[in-house]
XYZ file of N, CA, C and O in Angstrom:
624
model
N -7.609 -28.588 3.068
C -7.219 -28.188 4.405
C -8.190 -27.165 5.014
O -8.307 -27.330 6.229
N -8.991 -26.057 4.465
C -9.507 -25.445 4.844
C -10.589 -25.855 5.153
O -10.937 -25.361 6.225
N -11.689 -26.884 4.518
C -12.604 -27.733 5.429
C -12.330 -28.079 6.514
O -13.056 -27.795 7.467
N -10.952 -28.944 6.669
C -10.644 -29.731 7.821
C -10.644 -28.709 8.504
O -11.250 -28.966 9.544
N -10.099 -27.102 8.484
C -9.956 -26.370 9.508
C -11.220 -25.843 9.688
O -10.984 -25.146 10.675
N -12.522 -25.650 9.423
C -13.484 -25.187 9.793
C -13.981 -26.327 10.285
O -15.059 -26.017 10.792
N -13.779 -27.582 10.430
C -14.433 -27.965 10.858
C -14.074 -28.462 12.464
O -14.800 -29.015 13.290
N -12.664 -28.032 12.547
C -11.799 -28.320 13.837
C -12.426 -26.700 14.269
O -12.238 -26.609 15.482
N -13.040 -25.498 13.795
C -13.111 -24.188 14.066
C -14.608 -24.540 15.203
O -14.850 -24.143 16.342
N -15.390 -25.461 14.247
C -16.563 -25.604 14.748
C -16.633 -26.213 15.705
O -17.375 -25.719 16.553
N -15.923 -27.574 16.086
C -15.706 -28.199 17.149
C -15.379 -27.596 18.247
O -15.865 -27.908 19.334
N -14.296 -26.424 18.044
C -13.825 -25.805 19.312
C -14.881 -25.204 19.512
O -15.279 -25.474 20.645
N -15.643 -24.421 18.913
C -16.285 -23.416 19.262
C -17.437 -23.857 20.159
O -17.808 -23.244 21.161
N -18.163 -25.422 19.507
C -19.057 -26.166 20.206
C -18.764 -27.134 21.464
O -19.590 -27.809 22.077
N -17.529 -27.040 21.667
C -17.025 -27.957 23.149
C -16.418 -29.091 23.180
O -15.920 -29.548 24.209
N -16.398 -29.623 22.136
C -16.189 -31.140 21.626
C -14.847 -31.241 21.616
O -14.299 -31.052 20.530
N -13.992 -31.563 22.817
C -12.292 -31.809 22.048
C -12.011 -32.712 21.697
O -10.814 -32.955 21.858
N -12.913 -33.876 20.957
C -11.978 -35.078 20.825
C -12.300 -35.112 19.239
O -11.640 -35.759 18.426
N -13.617 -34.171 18.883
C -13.970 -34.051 17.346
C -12.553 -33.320 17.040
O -11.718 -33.932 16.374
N -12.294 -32.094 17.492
C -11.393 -30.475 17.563
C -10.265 -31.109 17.125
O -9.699 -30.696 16.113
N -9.557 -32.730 18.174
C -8.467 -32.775 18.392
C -8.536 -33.882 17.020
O -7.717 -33.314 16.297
N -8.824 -34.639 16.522
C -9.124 -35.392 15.226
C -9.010 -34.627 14.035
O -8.218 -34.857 13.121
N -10.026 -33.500 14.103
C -10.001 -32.606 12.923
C -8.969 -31.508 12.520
O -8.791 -30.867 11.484
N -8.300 -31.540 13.850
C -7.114 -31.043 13.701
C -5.823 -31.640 13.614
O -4.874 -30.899 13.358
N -5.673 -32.605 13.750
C -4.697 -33.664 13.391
C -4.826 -34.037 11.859
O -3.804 -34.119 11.177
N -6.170 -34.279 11.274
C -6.152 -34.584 9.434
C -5.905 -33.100 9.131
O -5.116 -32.917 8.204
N -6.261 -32.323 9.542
C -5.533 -31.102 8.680
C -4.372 -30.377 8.508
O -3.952 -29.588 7.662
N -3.987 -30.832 9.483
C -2.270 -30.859 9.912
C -1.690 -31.617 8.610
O -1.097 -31.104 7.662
N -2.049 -33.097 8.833
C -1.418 -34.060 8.477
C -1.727 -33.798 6.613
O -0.812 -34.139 5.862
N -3.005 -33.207 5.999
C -3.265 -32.988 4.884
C -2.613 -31.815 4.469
O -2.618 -31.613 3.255
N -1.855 -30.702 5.444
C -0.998 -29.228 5.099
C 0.225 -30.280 4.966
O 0.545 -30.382 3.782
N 1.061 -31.153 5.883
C 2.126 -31.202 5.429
C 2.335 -32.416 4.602
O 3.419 -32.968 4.415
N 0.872 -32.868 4.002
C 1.197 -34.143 3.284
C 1.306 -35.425 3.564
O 1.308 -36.431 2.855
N 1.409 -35.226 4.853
C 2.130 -37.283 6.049
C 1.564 -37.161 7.156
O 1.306 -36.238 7.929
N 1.327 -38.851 7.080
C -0.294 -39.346 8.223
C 0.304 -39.777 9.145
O 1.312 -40.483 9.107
N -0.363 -39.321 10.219
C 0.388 -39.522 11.547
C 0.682 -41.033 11.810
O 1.392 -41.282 12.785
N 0.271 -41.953 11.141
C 1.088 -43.104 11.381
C 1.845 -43.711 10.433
O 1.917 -44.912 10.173
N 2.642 -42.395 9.724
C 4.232 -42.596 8.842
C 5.001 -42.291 9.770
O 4.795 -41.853 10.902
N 6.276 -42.658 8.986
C 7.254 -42.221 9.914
C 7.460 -41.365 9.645
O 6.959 -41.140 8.544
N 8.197 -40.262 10.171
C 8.519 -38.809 9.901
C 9.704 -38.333 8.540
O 9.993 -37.317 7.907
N 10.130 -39.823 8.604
C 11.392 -39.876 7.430
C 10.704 -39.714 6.341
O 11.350 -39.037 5.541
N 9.385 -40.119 5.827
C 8.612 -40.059 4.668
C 9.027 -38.752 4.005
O 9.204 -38.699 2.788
N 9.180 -37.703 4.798
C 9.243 -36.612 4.345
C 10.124 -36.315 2.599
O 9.864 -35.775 1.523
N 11.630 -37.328 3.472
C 12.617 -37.505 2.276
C 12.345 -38.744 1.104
O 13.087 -38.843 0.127
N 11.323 -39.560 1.305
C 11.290 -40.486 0.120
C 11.037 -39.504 -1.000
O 11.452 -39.833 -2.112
N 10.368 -38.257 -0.859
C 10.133 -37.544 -1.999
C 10.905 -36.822 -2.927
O 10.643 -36.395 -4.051
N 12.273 -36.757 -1.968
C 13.499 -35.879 -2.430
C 14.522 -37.148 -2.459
O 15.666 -36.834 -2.132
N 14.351 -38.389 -2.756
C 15.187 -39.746 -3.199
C 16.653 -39.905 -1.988
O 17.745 -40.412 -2.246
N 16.337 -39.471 -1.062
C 17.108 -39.708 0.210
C 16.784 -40.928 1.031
O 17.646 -41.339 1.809
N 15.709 -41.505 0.941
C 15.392 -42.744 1.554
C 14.404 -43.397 0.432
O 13.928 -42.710 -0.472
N 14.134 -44.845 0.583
C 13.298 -45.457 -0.450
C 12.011 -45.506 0.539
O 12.042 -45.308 1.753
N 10.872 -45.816 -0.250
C 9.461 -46.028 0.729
C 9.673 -47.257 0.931
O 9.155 -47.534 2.013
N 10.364 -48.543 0.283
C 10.420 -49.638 1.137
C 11.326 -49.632 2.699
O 11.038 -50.419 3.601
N 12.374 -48.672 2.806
C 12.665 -48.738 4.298
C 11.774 -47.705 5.105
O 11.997 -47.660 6.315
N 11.049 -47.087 4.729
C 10.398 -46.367 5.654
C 9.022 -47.331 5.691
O 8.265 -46.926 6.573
N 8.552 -48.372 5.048
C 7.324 -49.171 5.083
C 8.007 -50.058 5.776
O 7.286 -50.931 6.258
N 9.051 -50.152 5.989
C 10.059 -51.777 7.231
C 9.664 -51.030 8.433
O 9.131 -51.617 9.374
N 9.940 -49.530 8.458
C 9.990 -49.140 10.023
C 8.758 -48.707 10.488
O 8.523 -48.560 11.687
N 7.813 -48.456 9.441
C 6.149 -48.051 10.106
C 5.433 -49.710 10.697
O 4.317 -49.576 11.200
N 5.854 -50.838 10.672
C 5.200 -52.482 10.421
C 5.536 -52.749 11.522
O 6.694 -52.766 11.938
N 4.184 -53.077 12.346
C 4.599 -53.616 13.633
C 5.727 -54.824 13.820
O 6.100 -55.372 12.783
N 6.142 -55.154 14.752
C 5.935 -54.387 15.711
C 7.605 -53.609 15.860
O 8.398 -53.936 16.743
N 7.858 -52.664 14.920
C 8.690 -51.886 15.255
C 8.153 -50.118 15.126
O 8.736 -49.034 15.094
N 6.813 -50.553 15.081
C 6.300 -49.405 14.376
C 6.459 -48.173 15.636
O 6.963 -47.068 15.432
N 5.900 -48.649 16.980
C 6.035 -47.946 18.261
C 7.580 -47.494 18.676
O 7.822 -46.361 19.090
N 8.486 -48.411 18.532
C 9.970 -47.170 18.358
C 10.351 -46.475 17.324
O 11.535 -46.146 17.395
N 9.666 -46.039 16.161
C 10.116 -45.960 14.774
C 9.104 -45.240 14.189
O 9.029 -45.447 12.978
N 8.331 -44.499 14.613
C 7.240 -43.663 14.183
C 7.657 -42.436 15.024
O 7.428 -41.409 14.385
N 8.214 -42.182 16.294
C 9.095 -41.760 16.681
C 10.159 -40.615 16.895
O 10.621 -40.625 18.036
N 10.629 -39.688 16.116
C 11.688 -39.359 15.924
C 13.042 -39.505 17.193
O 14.193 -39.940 17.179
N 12.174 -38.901 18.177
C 13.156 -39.020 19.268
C 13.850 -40.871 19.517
O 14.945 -41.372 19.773
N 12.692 -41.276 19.298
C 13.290 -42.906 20.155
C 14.189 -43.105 18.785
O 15.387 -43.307 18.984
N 13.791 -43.073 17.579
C 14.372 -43.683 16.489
C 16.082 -42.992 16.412
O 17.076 -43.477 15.871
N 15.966 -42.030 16.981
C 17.268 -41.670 17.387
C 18.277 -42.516 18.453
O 19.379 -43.051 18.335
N 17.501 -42.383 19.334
C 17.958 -43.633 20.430
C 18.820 -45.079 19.882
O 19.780 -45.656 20.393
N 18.101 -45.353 18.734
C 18.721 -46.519 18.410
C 19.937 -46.828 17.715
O 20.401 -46.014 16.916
N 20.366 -47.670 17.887
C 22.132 -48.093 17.403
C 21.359 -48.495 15.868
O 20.200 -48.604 15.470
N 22.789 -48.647 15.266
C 22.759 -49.245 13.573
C 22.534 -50.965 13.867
O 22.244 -51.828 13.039
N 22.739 -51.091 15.111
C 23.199 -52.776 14.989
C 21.355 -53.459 15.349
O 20.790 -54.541 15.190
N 20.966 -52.095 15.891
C 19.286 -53.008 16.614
C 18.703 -52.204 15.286
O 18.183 -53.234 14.857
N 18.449 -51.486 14.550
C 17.861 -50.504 13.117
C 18.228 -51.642 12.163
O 17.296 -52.374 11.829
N 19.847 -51.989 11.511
C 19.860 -53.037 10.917
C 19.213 -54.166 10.783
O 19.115 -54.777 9.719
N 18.482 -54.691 12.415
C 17.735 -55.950 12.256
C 15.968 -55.833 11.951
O 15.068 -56.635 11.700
N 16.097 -54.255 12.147
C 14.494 -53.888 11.207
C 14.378 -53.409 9.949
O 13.288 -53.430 9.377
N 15.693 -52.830 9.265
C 15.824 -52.631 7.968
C 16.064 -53.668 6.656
O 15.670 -53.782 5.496
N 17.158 -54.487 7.798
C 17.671 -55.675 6.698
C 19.285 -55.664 6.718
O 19.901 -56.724 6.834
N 20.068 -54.190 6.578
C 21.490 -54.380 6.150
C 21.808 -52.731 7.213
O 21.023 -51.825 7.492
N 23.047 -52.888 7.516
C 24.136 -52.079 8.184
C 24.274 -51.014 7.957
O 24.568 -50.132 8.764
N 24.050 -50.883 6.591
C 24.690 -49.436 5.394
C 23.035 -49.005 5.189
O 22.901 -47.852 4.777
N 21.836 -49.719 5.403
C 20.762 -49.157 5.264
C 19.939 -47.960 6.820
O 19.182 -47.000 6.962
N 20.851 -48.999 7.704
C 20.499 -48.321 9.577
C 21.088 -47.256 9.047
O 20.227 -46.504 8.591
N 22.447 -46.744 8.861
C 23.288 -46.106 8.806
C 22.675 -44.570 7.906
O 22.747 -43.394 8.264
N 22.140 -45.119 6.767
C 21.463 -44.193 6.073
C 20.174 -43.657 6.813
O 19.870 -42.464 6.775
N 19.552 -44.453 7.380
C 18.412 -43.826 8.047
C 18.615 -43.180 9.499
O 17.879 -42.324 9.989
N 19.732 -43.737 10.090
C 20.024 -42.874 11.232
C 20.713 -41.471 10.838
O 20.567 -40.536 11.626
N 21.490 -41.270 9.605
C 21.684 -39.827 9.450
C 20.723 -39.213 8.789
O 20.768 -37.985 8.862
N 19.734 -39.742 8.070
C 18.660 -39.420 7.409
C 17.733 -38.489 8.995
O 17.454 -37.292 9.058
N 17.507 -39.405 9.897
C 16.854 -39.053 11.072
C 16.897 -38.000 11.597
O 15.920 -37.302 11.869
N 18.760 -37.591 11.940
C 19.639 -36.578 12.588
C 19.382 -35.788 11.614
O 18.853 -34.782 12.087
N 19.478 -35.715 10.509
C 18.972 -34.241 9.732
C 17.806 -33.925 9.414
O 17.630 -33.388 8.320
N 16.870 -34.139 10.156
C 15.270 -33.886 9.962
C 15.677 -32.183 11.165
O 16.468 -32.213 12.108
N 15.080 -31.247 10.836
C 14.960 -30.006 11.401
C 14.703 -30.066 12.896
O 13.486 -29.884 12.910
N 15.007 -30.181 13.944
C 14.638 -29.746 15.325
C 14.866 -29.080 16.353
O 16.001 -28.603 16.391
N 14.220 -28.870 17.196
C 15.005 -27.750 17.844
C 14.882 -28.452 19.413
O 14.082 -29.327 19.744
N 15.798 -27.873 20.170
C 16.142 -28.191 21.697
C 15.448 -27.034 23.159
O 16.102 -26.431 24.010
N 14.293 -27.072 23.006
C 14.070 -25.885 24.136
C 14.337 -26.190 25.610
O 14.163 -27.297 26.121
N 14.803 -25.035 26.280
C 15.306 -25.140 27.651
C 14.894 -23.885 28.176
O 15.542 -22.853 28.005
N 13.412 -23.977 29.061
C 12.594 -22.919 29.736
C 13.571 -22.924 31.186
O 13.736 -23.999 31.763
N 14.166 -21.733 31.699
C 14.311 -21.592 33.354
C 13.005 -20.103 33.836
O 12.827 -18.975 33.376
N 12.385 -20.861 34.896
C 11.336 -19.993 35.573
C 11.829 -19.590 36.921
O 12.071 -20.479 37.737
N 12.008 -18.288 37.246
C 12.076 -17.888 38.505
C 11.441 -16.652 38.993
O 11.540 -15.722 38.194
N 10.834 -16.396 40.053
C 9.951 -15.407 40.077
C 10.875 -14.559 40.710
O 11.881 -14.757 41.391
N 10.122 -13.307 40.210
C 10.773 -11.979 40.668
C 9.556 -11.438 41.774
O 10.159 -11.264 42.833
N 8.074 -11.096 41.971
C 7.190 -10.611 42.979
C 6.372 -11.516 42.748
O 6.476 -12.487 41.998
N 5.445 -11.154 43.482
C 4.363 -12.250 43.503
C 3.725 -12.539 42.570
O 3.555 -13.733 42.324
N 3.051 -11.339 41.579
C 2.648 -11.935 40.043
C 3.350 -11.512 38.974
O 2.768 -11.187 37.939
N 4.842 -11.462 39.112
C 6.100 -11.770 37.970
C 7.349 -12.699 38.179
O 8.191 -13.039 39.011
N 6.917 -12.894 36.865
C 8.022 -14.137 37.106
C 9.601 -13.814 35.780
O 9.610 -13.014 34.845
N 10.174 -14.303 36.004
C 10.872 -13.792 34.881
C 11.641 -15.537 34.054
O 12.059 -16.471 34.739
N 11.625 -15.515 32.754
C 11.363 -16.248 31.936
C 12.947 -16.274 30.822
O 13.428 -15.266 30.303
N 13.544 -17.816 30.674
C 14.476 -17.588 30.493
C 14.342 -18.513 29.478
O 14.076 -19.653 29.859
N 14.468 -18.308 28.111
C 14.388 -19.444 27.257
C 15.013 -19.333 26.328
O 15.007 -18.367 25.565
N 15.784 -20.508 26.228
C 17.353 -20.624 24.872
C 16.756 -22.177 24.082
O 16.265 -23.204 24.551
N 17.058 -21.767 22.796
C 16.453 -22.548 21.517
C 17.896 -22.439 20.539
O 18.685 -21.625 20.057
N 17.643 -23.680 20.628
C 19.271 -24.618 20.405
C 18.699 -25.327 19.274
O 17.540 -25.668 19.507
N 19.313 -25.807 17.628
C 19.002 -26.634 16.876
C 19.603 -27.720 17.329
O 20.579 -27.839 18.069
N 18.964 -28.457 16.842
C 19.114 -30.190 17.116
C 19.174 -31.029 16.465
O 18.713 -32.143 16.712
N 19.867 -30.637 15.288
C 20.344 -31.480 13.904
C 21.580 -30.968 13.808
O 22.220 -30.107 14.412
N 21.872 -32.099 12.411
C 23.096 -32.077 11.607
C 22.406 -31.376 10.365
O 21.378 -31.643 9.743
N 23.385 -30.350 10.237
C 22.851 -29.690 8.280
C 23.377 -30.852 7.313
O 24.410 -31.511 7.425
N 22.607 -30.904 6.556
C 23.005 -31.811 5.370
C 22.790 -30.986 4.154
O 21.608 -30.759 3.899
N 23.930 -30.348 3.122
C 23.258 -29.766 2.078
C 22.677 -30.653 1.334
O 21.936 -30.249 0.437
N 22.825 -31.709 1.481
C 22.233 -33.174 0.454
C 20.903 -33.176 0.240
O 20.270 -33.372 -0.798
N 20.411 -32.843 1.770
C 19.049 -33.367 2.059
C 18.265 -31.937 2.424
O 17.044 -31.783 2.385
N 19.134 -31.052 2.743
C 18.186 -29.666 2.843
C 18.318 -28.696 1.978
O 17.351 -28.010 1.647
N 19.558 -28.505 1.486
C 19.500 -27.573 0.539
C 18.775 -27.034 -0.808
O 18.938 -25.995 -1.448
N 17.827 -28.251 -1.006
C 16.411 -28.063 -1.985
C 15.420 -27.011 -1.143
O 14.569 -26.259 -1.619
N 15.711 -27.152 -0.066
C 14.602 -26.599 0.486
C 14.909 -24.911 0.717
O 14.177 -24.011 0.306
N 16.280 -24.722 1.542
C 16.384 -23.274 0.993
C 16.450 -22.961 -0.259
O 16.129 -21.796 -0.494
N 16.836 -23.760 -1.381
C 16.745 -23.562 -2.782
C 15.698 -23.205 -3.637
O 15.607 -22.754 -4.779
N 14.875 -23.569 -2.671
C 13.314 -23.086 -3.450
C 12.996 -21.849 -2.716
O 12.142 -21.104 -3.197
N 13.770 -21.435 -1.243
C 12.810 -20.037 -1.161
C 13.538 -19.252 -1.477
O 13.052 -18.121 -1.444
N 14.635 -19.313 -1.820
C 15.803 -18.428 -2.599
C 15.081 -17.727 -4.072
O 14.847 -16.575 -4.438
N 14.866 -19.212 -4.718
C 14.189 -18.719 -5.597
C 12.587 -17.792 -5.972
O 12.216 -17.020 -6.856
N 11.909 -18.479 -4.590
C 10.603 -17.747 -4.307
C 10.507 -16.177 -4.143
O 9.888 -15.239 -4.647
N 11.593 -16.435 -3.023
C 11.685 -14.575 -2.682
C 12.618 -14.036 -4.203
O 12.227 -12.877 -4.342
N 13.412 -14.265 -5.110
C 13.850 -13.714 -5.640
C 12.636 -13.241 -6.813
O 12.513 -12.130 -7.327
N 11.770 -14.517 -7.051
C 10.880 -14.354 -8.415
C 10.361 -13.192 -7.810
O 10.825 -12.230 -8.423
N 9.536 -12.783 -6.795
C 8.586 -12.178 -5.853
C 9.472 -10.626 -5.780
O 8.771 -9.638 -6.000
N 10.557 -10.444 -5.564
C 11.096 -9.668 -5.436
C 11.236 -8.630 -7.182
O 11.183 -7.412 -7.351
N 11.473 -10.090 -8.501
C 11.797 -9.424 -9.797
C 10.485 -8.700 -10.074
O 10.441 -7.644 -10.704
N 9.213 -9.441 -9.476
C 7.984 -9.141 -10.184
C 7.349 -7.847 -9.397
O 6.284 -7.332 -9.739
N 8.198 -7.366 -8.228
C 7.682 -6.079 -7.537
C 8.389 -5.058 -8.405
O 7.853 -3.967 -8.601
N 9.537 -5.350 -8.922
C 10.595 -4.806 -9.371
C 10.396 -4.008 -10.876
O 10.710 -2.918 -11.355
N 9.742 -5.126 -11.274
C 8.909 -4.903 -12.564
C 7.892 -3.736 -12.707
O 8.037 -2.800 -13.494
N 6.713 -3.920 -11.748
C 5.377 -3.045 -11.704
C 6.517 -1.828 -11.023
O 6.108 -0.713 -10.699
């Protein structure tokens, strides 16, 4: 990752945004592991919440453009997901699989107060369902992070 980022460092610095915007997209995609043309569900094949054969049904054209997605893949019913997955109980799993991926809802209001102030109103709303099923590994590990981190200050 740190190549990729010097080399998105160098691009900016030299003018180039379409090198910048490339080299910063593989390094993104190499920090969190998943290529921008997975689906975002990939995330959970690793934690046995979805299989990679239904997330390889929904990256395959041509469902790949509603289903790479998060927002649209939300959009969709179990009954139109079923006919790209295969079965009812599989839509079903991947549409709550979907709804518990982390997001948030922003809602900016701008209204000016003088001529160069404005005053700025912004509420940040989550936009999921908690699942301890599917997230609770994840606070589970920084529970444990900050605690190791905490014994070993504790120690010295």
């Amino acid at each position: 990752p740190r190549l990729l980022r010097a080399i998105f460092e160098i691009a900016l610095s030299n003018g180039w945004p379409q090198c910048a915007s490339i080299a910063l997209e593989l390094s993104r995609a190499v920090e969190n592991c998943i290529w921008p043309f997975h689906s975002p569900l990939r995330q959970l094949v690793s934690r046995h919440f979805l299989r990679s054969e239904t997330c390889a049904l929904l990256e395959q054209p041509p469902h790949d453009a509603r289903c790479l997605e998060l927002d649209s893949l939300l959009q969709e019913t179990p009954a139109t997901l079923s006919e790209v997955v295969g079965s009812e109980r599989l839509a079903k799993d991947v549409l709550r699989a979907a709804k518990s991926i982390p997001r948030l809802d922003l809602r900016m209001k701008v209204s000016p107060l003088t001529r160069s102030v404005l005053r700025l109103q912004i509420s940040v709303l989550p936009s999921f369902t908690w699942s301890d099923r599917m997230l609770s590994t994840i606070s589970t590990n920084r529970n444990e992070t900050g605690s190791s981190s905490q014994q070993s200050a504790n120690a010295t």
